[in-house]
Coordinates of C-alpha atoms and ligand atoms in Angstrom, one line a residue:
M154 CA 13.4 -23.4 0.2
P155 CA 16.7 -22.1 -1.0
A156 CA 17.1 -18.6 -1.0
P157 CA 15.9 -15.8 -3.9
F158 CA 18.9 -16.0 -6.8
A159 CA 19.4 -12.0 -6.4
E160 CA 20.7 -13.3 -2.3
I161 CA 22.8 -15.9 -3.1
L162 CA 24.6 -14.5 -5.6
S163 CA 24.8 -12.0 -2.8
S164 CA 26.9 -14.2 -0.6
R165 CA 28.2 -16.4 -3.0
L166 CA 30.2 -12.8 -4.3
C167 CA 31.3 -11.4 -1.0
E168 CA 32.1 -15.6 0.2
T169 CA 34.6 -14.7 -3.8
L170 CA 36.3 -11.8 -2.6
A171 CA 36.9 -12.7 0.6
R172 CA 39.3 -14.7 -2.2
T173 CA 41.5 -12.3 -5.2
D174 CA 44.5 -10.7 -4.7
F175 CA 42.6 -7.8 -3.1
A176 CA 41.0 -9.4 -0.9
A177 CA 43.2 -8.0 2.2
D178 CA 42.3 -3.9 1.0
L179 CA 38.3 -4.4 0.2
P180 CA 36.8 -1.1 1.7
E181 CA 35.8 -1.9 5.3
G182 CA 31.9 -3.2 5.4
F183 CA 32.4 -3.2 1.5
S184 CA 29.3 -5.3 -0.2
P185 CA 28.9 -5.5 -3.7
K186 CA 25.1 -4.9 -5.6
I187 CA 23.6 -6.3 -7.5
A188 CA 20.4 -5.6 -10.1
Q189 CA 18.0 -7.1 -12.5
T190 CA 18.8 -6.6 -15.5
Q191 CA 16.8 -5.2 -18.3
N192 CA 17.6 -7.1 -21.0
R193 CA 18.4 -10.9 -20.1
Q194 CA 20.7 -10.4 -23.1
F195 CA 22.9 -9.5 -20.8
G196 CA 22.2 -11.9 -18.4
D197 CA 19.8 -12.8 -15.6
Y198 CA 21.7 -9.9 -12.8
Q199 CA 25.0 -7.7 -12.5
T200 CA 27.0 -6.1 -10.2
N201 CA 29.3 -2.7 -10.8
A202 CA 31.8 -4.3 -8.4
A203 CA 34.3 -4.2 -10.7
M204 CA 34.0 -1.0 -11.0
I205 CA 33.6 0.4 -7.6
L206 CA 36.4 -1.2 -6.1
A207 CA 38.8 0.0 -8.5
K208 CA 38.3 3.4 -8.8
A209 CA 39.1 2.4 -4.5
L210 CA 42.1 -0.2 -5.4
Q211 CA 43.1 2.6 -8.3
R212 CA 43.2 -0.8 -10.3
N213 CA 41.6 -2.2 -13.4
P214 CA 38.5 -2.7 -14.0
R215 CA 37.9 -4.7 -16.3
E216 CA 40.8 -7.4 -14.1
L217 CA 39.6 -7.3 -11.5
A218 CA 35.7 -8.4 -13.5
A219 CA 37.9 -11.1 -14.4
Q220 CA 39.1 -12.6 -10.9
I221 CA 35.7 -12.2 -9.9
A222 CA 34.5 -13.6 -13.1
D223 CA 37.0 -16.4 -12.1
T224 CA 35.8 -17.2 -9.4
F225 CA 32.4 -18.8 -10.5
A226 CA 33.3 -21.5 -12.6
G227 CA 31.9 -24.7 -11.8
D228 CA 29.7 -22.9 -10.5
E229 CA 26.0 -23.9 -10.1
V230 CA 23.6 -22.0 -10.1
F231 CA 25.2 -19.2 -12.2
E232 CA 27.2 -19.7 -15.3
K233 CA 30.8 -18.8 -15.9
P234 CA 29.6 -14.9 -15.9
E235 CA 30.4 -12.3 -18.8
I236 CA 32.7 -8.9 -18.4
A237 CA 31.3 -6.6 -20.2
G238 CA 31.6 -1.9 -21.4
P239 CA 33.8 -1.2 -18.7
G240 CA 33.9 -3.7 -15.7
F241 CA 30.3 -4.8 -15.5
V242 CA 30.2 -8.7 -14.5
N243 CA 26.4 -10.0 -16.3
F244 CA 25.0 -13.4 -14.1
R245 CA 23.2 -15.9 -15.9
V246 CA 21.3 -19.0 -14.0
T247 CA 22.3 -22.6 -15.2
T248 CA 18.7 -24.0 -16.6
A249 CA 19.4 -26.9 -13.4
A250 CA 18.9 -24.4 -10.8
L251 CA 16.3 -22.9 -13.1
T252 CA 14.6 -26.0 -13.2
R253 CA 15.1 -26.8 -9.9
R254 CA 14.0 -23.9 -8.3
L255 CA 10.6 -24.5 -9.8
T256 CA 9.7 -27.1 -8.8
E257 CA 10.1 -26.3 -5.7
L258 CA 7.8 -22.9 -5.6
I259 CA 5.6 -25.1 -7.2
D260 CA 5.3 -27.3 -4.0
D261 CA 5.1 -23.4 -1.6
E262 CA 2.1 -23.1 -3.0
D263 CA 1.8 -20.4 0.5
R264 CA 4.5 -18.7 -0.4
I265 CA 5.6 -18.9 -3.7
G266 CA 9.7 -18.4 -2.2
V267 CA 9.2 -15.0 0.9
S268 CA 10.7 -16.1 3.6
P269 CA 8.9 -14.3 6.5
T270 CA 11.4 -11.1 8.0
P271 CA 13.3 -12.4 10.6
T272 CA 12.4 -9.6 12.9
P273 CA 9.3 -9.4 13.8
Q274 CA 7.7 -5.9 14.9
T275 CA 4.1 -4.9 16.0
I276 CA 2.8 -2.5 13.9
V277 CA -0.2 -0.4 14.3
V278 CA -1.3 1.1 10.5
D279 CA -3.1 4.9 11.3
F280 CA -5.4 5.4 8.2
S281 CA -8.7 5.9 6.2
A282 CA -9.3 7.7 9.3
P283 CA -12.2 9.9 7.4
N284 CA -14.0 12.3 9.2
V285 CA -17.8 11.7 10.7
A286 CA -20.1 13.1 9.4
K287 CA -17.7 14.9 6.7
P288 CA -18.0 13.8 2.8
M289 CA -15.6 10.9 2.4
H290 CA -13.6 11.9 -0.8
I291 CA -11.6 10.9 -4.0
G292 CA -9.1 12.0 -1.8
H293 CA -9.6 9.4 1.6
I294 CA -8.9 7.2 -1.1
R295 CA -5.2 6.9 -1.6
G296 CA -5.1 6.9 2.3
T297 CA -7.9 4.1 2.2
I298 CA -6.4 2.0 0.2
I299 CA -2.0 2.1 0.2
G300 CA -2.9 1.8 3.0
D301 CA -4.6 -0.8 3.5
C302 CA -2.0 -2.9 1.2
L303 CA 1.5 -1.6 3.5
T304 CA -1.0 -3.2 6.3
R305 CA -1.5 -7.0 3.7
V306 CA 2.8 -6.9 3.0
A307 CA 3.8 -6.7 6.0
A308 CA 1.5 -9.0 7.8
F309 CA 2.5 -11.9 4.7
L310 CA 6.4 -11.1 5.6
G311 CA 4.6 -12.5 9.1
H312 CA 4.7 -8.8 11.4
R313 CA 2.0 -8.7 13.8
V314 CA 0.2 -6.3 12.1
I315 CA -3.1 -4.1 13.8
S316 CA -4.8 -1.0 11.6
D317 CA -6.7 0.7 13.6
N318 CA -8.9 3.7 11.9
H319 CA -8.3 6.0 13.9
I320 CA -11.6 8.8 12.4
G321 CA -11.9 12.2 13.2
D322 CA -15.4 11.3 15.8
W323 CA -14.5 14.6 17.8
G324 CA -14.0 17.7 15.6
T325 CA -15.7 21.0 15.2
Q326 CA -18.0 19.9 12.2
F327 CA -20.4 18.5 15.8
G328 CA -20.9 22.3 16.5
M329 CA -22.9 22.3 13.4
I330 CA -24.5 19.7 12.9
L331 CA -26.1 19.8 16.0
W332 CA -27.6 22.8 14.5
G333 CA -28.4 21.5 11.8
W334 CA -30.0 18.7 14.0
K335 CA -32.0 19.8 15.1
N336 CA -33.0 22.6 12.8
V337 CA -32.6 21.2 9.1
L338 CA -32.7 17.4 10.0
D339 CA -35.1 15.1 7.2
P340 CA -35.9 11.9 9.3
S341 CA -37.2 10.5 6.4
A342 CA -34.2 10.8 4.5
L343 CA -32.4 10.1 7.4
E344 CA -33.7 6.8 7.8
A345 CA -32.5 6.7 3.5
D346 CA -29.0 7.3 3.3
P347 CA -27.8 8.5 6.9
I348 CA -24.2 9.4 5.3
E349 CA -26.0 11.5 2.6
E350 CA -28.4 13.1 4.7
L351 CA -25.7 14.2 7.7
L352 CA -23.5 15.4 4.7
R353 CA -26.4 18.0 3.0
V354 CA -27.6 18.9 6.6
Y355 CA -23.4 19.4 7.7
R356 CA -23.3 21.6 3.3
E357 CA -27.2 23.2 4.0
V358 CA -25.6 24.9 7.8
N359 CA -22.5 25.4 6.2
A360 CA -24.7 27.7 3.3
R361 CA -26.2 30.3 5.8
I362 CA -23.6 30.4 8.0
A363 CA -22.2 32.3 4.7
E364 CA -25.4 33.8 4.6
D365 CA -25.2 34.7 8.4
E366 CA -22.2 34.9 10.9
T367 CA -23.7 34.6 13.9
L368 CA -25.0 31.4 13.2
R369 CA -22.0 30.3 13.5
D370 CA -21.2 31.3 16.6
T371 CA -24.5 29.8 18.0
C372 CA -23.1 26.4 16.3
K373 CA -20.2 27.1 18.5
A374 CA -22.6 27.6 21.3
E375 CA -23.7 23.4 20.6
L376 CA -20.0 22.3 20.1
V377 CA -19.5 23.8 23.7
G378 CA -21.9 22.3 25.4
L379 CA -21.5 19.1 23.8
Q380 CA -17.9 19.1 25.5
G381 CA -19.3 19.8 28.5
G382 CA -21.1 16.5 28.0
D383 CA -25.3 18.2 28.6
P384 CA -26.8 15.4 27.7
E385 CA -29.5 15.6 24.3
N386 CA -26.3 16.7 22.1
L387 CA -24.2 13.6 23.6
A388 CA -27.3 11.4 21.9
I389 CA -27.6 13.1 18.6
W390 CA -23.6 13.3 18.6
E391 CA -23.9 9.5 19.2
R392 CA -26.4 8.8 16.6
C393 CA -24.0 10.7 13.9
I394 CA -21.2 8.2 14.8
D395 CA -23.4 5.3 14.8
V396 CA -25.2 5.8 11.4
S397 CA -21.5 6.7 10.0
K398 CA -19.7 4.3 10.9
I399 CA -22.3 2.0 9.5
G400 CA -22.1 3.6 6.2
L401 CA -18.3 4.6 6.0
Q402 CA -18.0 0.2 6.8
K403 CA -20.6 -0.1 3.4
I404 CA -17.6 1.1 1.1
Y405 CA -14.8 -1.1 3.0
D406 CA -17.2 -3.9 2.8
R407 CA -17.1 -2.7 -0.8
L408 CA -13.4 -2.3 -1.3
D409 CA -12.8 -5.2 1.1
I410 CA -10.4 -3.7 3.5
R411 CA -11.3 -4.1 7.7
F412 CA -9.9 -2.4 10.5
D413 CA -9.2 -3.8 14.1
H414 CA -10.4 -1.4 15.9
W415 CA -11.4 2.2 15.2
Y416 CA -9.9 4.0 17.8
G417 CA -11.5 7.1 17.4
E418 CA -10.3 11.0 18.1
S419 CA -13.6 10.7 21.0
F420 CA -11.9 7.6 22.7
Y421 CA -8.5 9.4 23.6
N422 CA -11.0 12.0 25.6
D423 CA -10.2 11.3 29.4
R424 CA -6.6 11.4 28.0
L425 CA -6.1 14.7 27.4
A426 CA -6.3 16.5 30.8
P427 CA -3.5 13.8 32.2
L428 CA -1.4 13.6 29.0
V429 CA -1.1 17.8 29.8
E430 CA -0.3 17.4 33.3
N431 CA 2.1 14.4 32.9
L432 CA 4.1 16.8 29.8
L433 CA 3.9 19.8 32.5
A434 CA 5.6 17.6 35.5
E435 CA 8.2 16.4 33.0
G436 CA 9.3 19.7 32.2
I437 CA 8.5 19.4 28.4
A438 CA 5.8 21.0 27.9
E439 CA 5.3 25.0 28.8
E440 CA 3.3 27.4 29.7
S441 CA 3.3 30.1 27.1
E442 CA 0.7 32.9 26.9
G443 CA -1.8 31.0 28.2
A444 CA -1.3 28.0 26.9
I445 CA 0.9 24.9 26.9
C446 CA 3.4 24.8 24.8
V447 CA 5.9 22.5 23.3
F448 CA 9.6 23.5 23.0
F449 CA 11.5 22.1 20.3
R450 CA 14.2 25.0 20.7
D451 CA 17.5 22.8 20.1
D452 CA 15.8 21.5 16.7
E453 CA 16.3 23.1 13.2
K454 CA 14.1 22.2 12.0
L455 CA 11.3 23.1 14.4
A456 CA 12.7 25.6 16.5
D457 CA 10.2 27.6 15.8
K458 CA 7.4 25.6 15.1
P459 CA 6.2 24.6 18.7
A460 CA 3.6 22.2 18.9
L461 CA -0.2 23.9 20.9
I462 CA -1.6 21.2 23.0
R463 CA -4.1 23.6 24.9
K464 CA -5.0 26.1 24.3
S465 CA -5.5 29.2 26.6
D466 CA -9.7 28.5 26.7
G467 CA -8.5 24.6 27.8
G468 CA -9.5 23.4 24.2
F469 CA -7.0 19.9 23.3
L470 CA -5.9 20.3 19.6
Y471 CA -5.8 18.0 17.1
A472 CA -1.8 17.1 18.1
T473 CA -3.2 16.7 22.1
T474 CA -5.1 13.4 20.6
D475 CA -2.4 12.2 18.2
L476 CA 0.1 12.5 22.0
A477 CA -2.1 10.8 23.9
T478 CA -3.0 7.8 21.2
V479 CA 1.3 6.9 20.4
D480 CA 1.4 6.3 24.7
F481 CA -2.0 4.4 24.0
R482 CA -0.3 2.3 21.6
I483 CA 2.4 1.7 23.1
E484 CA 1.2 0.8 25.9
E485 CA -2.1 -1.1 25.2
L486 CA -1.2 -2.0 21.5
G487 CA 2.1 -3.4 22.5
A488 CA 3.6 -1.2 19.1
E489 CA 6.8 -1.5 18.4
A490 CA 6.7 0.9 15.1
I491 CA 3.0 3.0 14.2
W492 CA 2.6 3.7 10.6
Y493 CA 0.8 6.9 9.0
V494 CA -0.6 6.8 6.2
V495 CA -1.8 10.1 6.2
G496 CA -1.9 13.0 3.8
A497 CA 1.6 15.2 2.8
P498 CA -0.1 17.9 4.2
Q499 CA 0.1 16.9 7.2
Q500 CA 3.9 16.5 7.2
L501 CA 4.5 19.1 10.5
H502 CA 1.8 17.8 12.4
F503 CA 3.5 14.4 12.3
D504 CA 7.0 16.1 12.1
Q505 CA 5.9 17.7 15.9
I506 CA 4.2 14.8 17.8
F507 CA 7.2 13.1 17.0
A508 CA 9.9 15.5 18.2
V509 CA 7.6 14.9 21.3
S510 CA 7.5 11.4 21.6
A511 CA 12.1 11.9 20.9
K512 CA 11.9 13.7 23.8
R513 CA 9.8 11.4 25.7
G514 CA 12.4 8.8 25.2
Q515 CA 10.0 6.7 24.1
E516 CA 11.0 3.9 22.5
V517 CA 8.2 3.5 19.2
D518 CA 9.4 3.5 15.6
L519 CA 7.3 6.1 14.1
Q520 CA 6.4 6.3 10.0
F521 CA 4.6 8.5 8.5
I522 CA 3.8 7.2 5.2
P523 CA 2.4 10.7 3.6
F524 CA 1.1 10.8 -0.9
G525 CA 0.2 13.0 -3.0
S526 CA -3.2 13.7 -4.6
I527 CA -6.1 12.5 -6.7
L528 CA -6.1 16.1 -9.9
G529 CA -8.9 15.9 -12.9
K530 CA -8.7 15.3 -15.8
D531 CA -7.5 19.9 -15.8
R532 CA -5.3 18.8 -13.6
K533 CA -6.4 20.6 -10.5
M534 CA -7.4 19.2 -8.1
L535 CA -10.8 16.0 -8.4
R536 CA -14.0 18.0 -8.3
T537 CA -18.1 16.4 -9.7
R538 CA -19.0 18.9 -12.6
S539 CA -21.5 20.7 -10.0
G540 CA -17.4 22.3 -8.2
E541 CA -17.9 19.6 -5.2
T542 CA -15.7 17.3 -3.3
V543 CA -16.1 14.0 -5.3
Q544 CA -17.7 11.1 -3.0
L545 CA -15.1 7.7 -2.6
A546 CA -18.8 5.7 -3.5
D547 CA -19.9 7.6 -6.1
V548 CA -16.5 6.2 -7.9
L549 CA -16.9 3.1 -7.0
A550 CA -20.7 2.4 -7.7
E551 CA -19.2 4.7 -11.8
A552 CA -15.9 2.2 -11.1
V553 CA -18.7 -1.1 -11.0
D554 CA -21.4 0.6 -14.0
R555 CA -18.3 0.7 -16.2
A556 CA -16.1 -2.1 -15.2
M557 CA -20.1 -3.9 -16.9
R558 CA -19.4 -2.6 -19.8
I559 CA -16.6 -5.3 -20.6
V560 CA -17.5 -7.6 -19.3
E561 CA -21.0 -8.0 -21.5
E562 CA -18.9 -7.0 -24.5
K563 CA -15.9 -10.0 -23.4
N564 CA -18.5 -12.1 -22.3
P565 CA -22.6 -11.6 -23.4
E566 CA -23.2 -14.6 -21.9
L567 CA -22.7 -16.0 -19.1
P568 CA -25.3 -14.9 -16.3
S569 CA -25.9 -11.7 -15.1
G570 CA -25.5 -12.8 -11.4
E571 CA -21.7 -13.5 -12.4
K572 CA -21.2 -10.5 -15.1
A573 CA -22.0 -8.1 -12.3
A574 CA -19.5 -9.7 -9.7
I575 CA -16.7 -9.9 -12.4
A576 CA -17.6 -6.6 -13.0
E577 CA -17.5 -6.0 -8.8
V578 CA -14.0 -7.3 -8.8
I579 CA -12.5 -5.6 -11.8
G580 CA -14.0 -1.7 -11.1
I581 CA -13.4 -2.1 -6.7
G582 CA -9.5 -3.6 -8.6
A583 CA -9.1 -0.9 -11.4
V584 CA -10.2 2.0 -8.9
K585 CA -7.0 0.6 -7.1
Y586 CA -4.2 -0.9 -8.6
A587 CA -5.1 3.1 -10.8
E588 CA -3.8 4.4 -7.2
L589 CA -0.9 1.7 -6.3
S590 CA 0.7 1.7 -10.1
Q591 CA 1.9 5.1 -8.6
F592 CA 4.2 6.4 -6.7
R593 CA 2.1 7.6 -3.7
M594 CA 4.6 10.9 -3.4
T595 CA 3.0 11.7 -6.7
D596 CA -0.2 13.8 -7.3
Y597 CA -1.7 11.3 -10.3
I598 CA -4.7 12.4 -12.6
F599 CA -8.2 10.5 -11.6
D600 CA -8.6 8.8 -16.0
W601 CA -11.7 7.0 -16.3
D602 CA -10.5 4.9 -19.3
N603 CA -6.6 4.9 -19.1
M604 CA -7.3 2.9 -15.6
L605 CA -9.8 0.1 -17.1
S606 CA -8.5 -0.6 -19.9
L607 CA -7.7 -3.8 -21.8
K608 CA -4.8 -2.9 -22.9
G609 CA -1.5 -2.0 -20.5
N610 CA -0.2 -1.4 -17.0
T611 CA -3.2 -1.2 -15.3
A612 CA -6.2 -4.1 -13.4
P613 CA -8.7 -5.6 -16.1
Y614 CA -5.4 -6.4 -17.6
L615 CA -3.7 -7.7 -15.0
I616 CA -6.5 -10.3 -13.8
N617 CA -7.7 -11.1 -17.8
A618 CA -3.8 -12.9 -18.0
Y619 CA -4.6 -14.4 -14.3
V620 CA -8.1 -15.4 -16.4
R621 CA -6.4 -16.5 -18.7
T622 CA -3.7 -18.8 -17.2
R623 CA -7.5 -20.6 -15.1
A624 CA -8.2 -20.9 -19.1
I625 CA -5.6 -23.6 -19.7
F626 CA -7.1 -25.8 -17.4
R627 CA -10.9 -25.1 -17.4
K628 CA -10.2 -26.6 -21.0
L629 CA -7.1 -29.4 -19.9
G630 CA -10.9 -29.8 -17.7
S631 CA -9.1 -30.4 -14.8
D632 CA -6.8 -28.8 -12.0
F633 CA -3.0 -28.7 -12.6
E634 CA -0.8 -32.0 -11.5
A635 CA 2.6 -31.0 -9.2
G636 CA 4.9 -34.4 -9.3
G637 CA 5.8 -35.3 -13.0
T638 CA 9.5 -34.5 -14.3
V639 CA 10.0 -31.0 -15.6
R640 CA 12.3 -29.7 -17.9
L641 CA 12.7 -26.1 -18.6
T642 CA 13.5 -25.2 -22.8
D643 CA 12.6 -23.1 -24.3
E644 CA 14.4 -19.3 -23.5
A645 CA 10.6 -17.8 -22.9
E646 CA 9.7 -20.3 -20.3
K647 CA 13.3 -19.3 -18.7
A648 CA 12.8 -15.5 -18.8
L649 CA 9.0 -16.4 -17.9
L650 CA 9.9 -18.6 -14.7
L651 CA 14.0 -16.4 -13.6
K652 CA 10.9 -13.6 -13.4
L653 CA 8.1 -15.6 -11.3
A654 CA 10.8 -16.6 -8.9
Q655 CA 11.5 -12.7 -8.8
F656 CA 8.7 -12.5 -6.4
A657 CA 10.6 -13.4 -3.7
E658 CA 13.4 -10.6 -4.8
I659 CA 10.0 -7.7 -5.2
V660 CA 8.4 -8.5 -1.8
P661 CA 10.8 -8.2 1.2
T662 CA 11.4 -4.9 -0.9
L663 CA 8.1 -3.3 -0.3
L664 CA 8.2 -2.0 3.1
D665 CA 11.5 -0.1 2.4
D666 CA 10.6 2.8 1.6
F667 CA 6.6 1.8 1.3
R668 CA 6.1 0.9 -2.4
P669 CA 3.5 -0.4 -3.5
N670 CA 3.8 0.5 -7.1
A671 CA 7.3 -1.5 -7.0
L672 CA 4.8 -4.8 -6.6
A673 CA 2.5 -3.3 -9.3
A674 CA 5.2 -2.7 -11.6
Y675 CA 6.5 -6.7 -11.5
L676 CA 3.6 -7.7 -11.9
Y677 CA 3.0 -5.7 -14.6
E678 CA 6.0 -7.5 -16.0
V679 CA 5.0 -11.0 -15.1
A680 CA 1.9 -10.6 -17.1
T681 CA 4.5 -8.8 -20.8
T682 CA 6.5 -12.0 -20.3
Y683 CA 4.5 -14.5 -19.7
H684 CA 1.9 -13.2 -23.3
Q685 CA 5.6 -13.1 -24.2
F686 CA 6.2 -17.2 -23.6
W687 CA 2.6 -18.3 -24.4
E688 CA 2.8 -16.4 -28.0
A689 CA 5.9 -18.8 -28.5
C690 CA 5.2 -21.9 -25.4
P691 CA 2.6 -23.8 -27.5
V692 CA 1.2 -25.5 -24.6
L693 CA -1.6 -28.4 -24.5
K694 CA -0.3 -29.2 -29.0
A695 CA 3.1 -30.0 -26.5
E696 CA 3.2 -33.5 -25.2
G697 CA 5.2 -35.3 -21.9
E698 CA 7.9 -33.3 -19.5
I699 CA 7.3 -30.2 -21.1
R700 CA 3.5 -29.9 -21.6
Q701 CA 3.8 -30.6 -18.0
T702 CA 6.6 -28.0 -17.8
R703 CA 4.2 -25.4 -19.3
L704 CA 1.3 -26.3 -17.4
A705 CA 3.4 -25.6 -14.9
L706 CA 4.4 -22.1 -15.5
C707 CA 0.6 -21.1 -16.3
E708 CA -0.3 -22.9 -12.6
L709 CA 2.8 -21.0 -11.2
T710 CA 2.2 -17.2 -13.5
G711 CA -2.0 -17.7 -12.1
R712 CA -0.3 -18.0 -8.2
V713 CA 1.9 -15.3 -7.9
L714 CA -0.7 -12.8 -10.1
R715 CA -3.2 -13.9 -7.6
H716 CA -1.1 -13.7 -4.6
G717 CA 1.1 -10.0 -6.1
L718 CA -3.4 -8.6 -6.7
G719 CA -4.1 -10.0 -3.8
L720 CA -0.9 -7.8 -1.5
L721 CA -2.3 -5.0 -3.4
G722 CA -5.7 -5.6 -2.3
I723 CA -7.1 -6.7 -5.6
R724 CA -9.6 -9.9 -5.8
T725 CA -9.2 -12.2 -9.5
T726 CA -11.9 -13.4 -11.4
E727 CA -11.4 -17.4 -13.3
K728 CA -12.9 -15.4 -15.8
M729 CA -14.0 -12.3 -17.6
Ligands
LIG867 N1 -9.0 12.4 10.0 C1 -7.4 13.7 9.9 C2 -8.3 13.8 8.7 O1 -9.2 13.2 8.1 C3 -7.1 12.3 9.1 C4 -6.3 11.0 11.3 C5 -5.2 10.6 10.7 N2 -4.7 9.8 11.5 C6 -3.7 10.1 13.2 N3 -3.6 9.4 13.9 N4 -3.8 11.5 13.1 O2 -7.7 14.2 8.2

């Protein structure tokens, strides 16, 4: 598979610069920037290199642009470029190169032009990580969906990816849960819906503590019992973890998300004491007022923010566990990189973890991938009408219910099983897409009507575009058959092909700043470009090579949409 057009252009430009009369004066390490144009009137790609160089060399930008343009005469991938405005050079891919690319992309069914990274790494992705026996709320949805998407993209690019759900299974909440289990648990409710009952117990104990502060100490005593290995408390704790995992797994199944591991916080318990001893012995940690801390005195940002790793009562902390986790992932999982997809409020925590790791000289690429909040329509934290945190499971159920209404409207005569399956794909897809089409740091407003709209930048719109590509082949009565001659004749065909070829340009950039939203924006453009093609170019009414070309474009559009949505963790359906 030849390189994407932007890449070809990049290397051509570097070659041609070496043949200009200013080759000897090029600034060291200069590499020309190339942008895809928004409007094909200005060609397909554009560079401002002449303007940048003109400034550096004190020459006329249009004159440099003309020299660059001249070197492209007779090029078979790019037409002779045009010079625009103060010195932009605009490039257009030749019809011959576009036509060839159509066949190449059709033949590259699995990768659609995307080459694997030349530098694959073993990457552990830490995401979702809800706290057991506490609600997995809508806030967890962001990390879960973004983390899953990044996992898929990294794997597609050829990295060895290990997903690890670092669940909070050893927090202080277990003091309350243990007391609640012994005093207010309803065993039959636990049987029926364990997550719900554990949550009720948690809330009930919280409410009681609000009325009677002494209960807090009673709960603390239960926690100390657990930490000390009390068999009864340990047994209850284990049951809590088991039932919670089953409940969580149901949500992940519905979301089509899987983890390679669930090494929760408790997994590291035995490693904490030796780790702290090690850090003391290495002189990285030190005692301070009875506690053990790591100071970062020569780090401007963290100078007055030491990391506490053992309290004066001997207890360990969230940070201690995370340090042990880094060791385990490097030593046992072979991690070369670890990505933490966790809410922005934990920035300081991860700054500290990363700083300790640096002090220890660990060779691992640690990345904190934060995200903002989900807001209600009132721009405040999203809550239910009664003021409680919104449960993820409820959101998914409601999304599917609402999607069902769309399917009922569009396709009432489908068998009900099929309708339900389609609603599941659309509802879950809508929730995921609403998340992934935003930049992760943006606080976004959760709005059912927007996310389920059939118009605009939504999952239902994109899935519908895919469905339309499939409908053609149903009408045709057979699947696409590659092999016939193709010839691009219409501008709308060329614009579509160019867009489809850019899948190979977009996907490798998604991990640069961890931006799934760039893929979402691209897929939306694919769908709108397809729509324009559809309006302009009859497919089944065309004949011969024109028809074959248009069928190939429909097929390729379908593949890009399906594969692209797949990287976002969104499934497609054949009908809607
Ligand atoms: N359980 C934590 C929470 O819900 C998130 C854990 C993130 N991962 C980590 N290695 N600390 O806030």
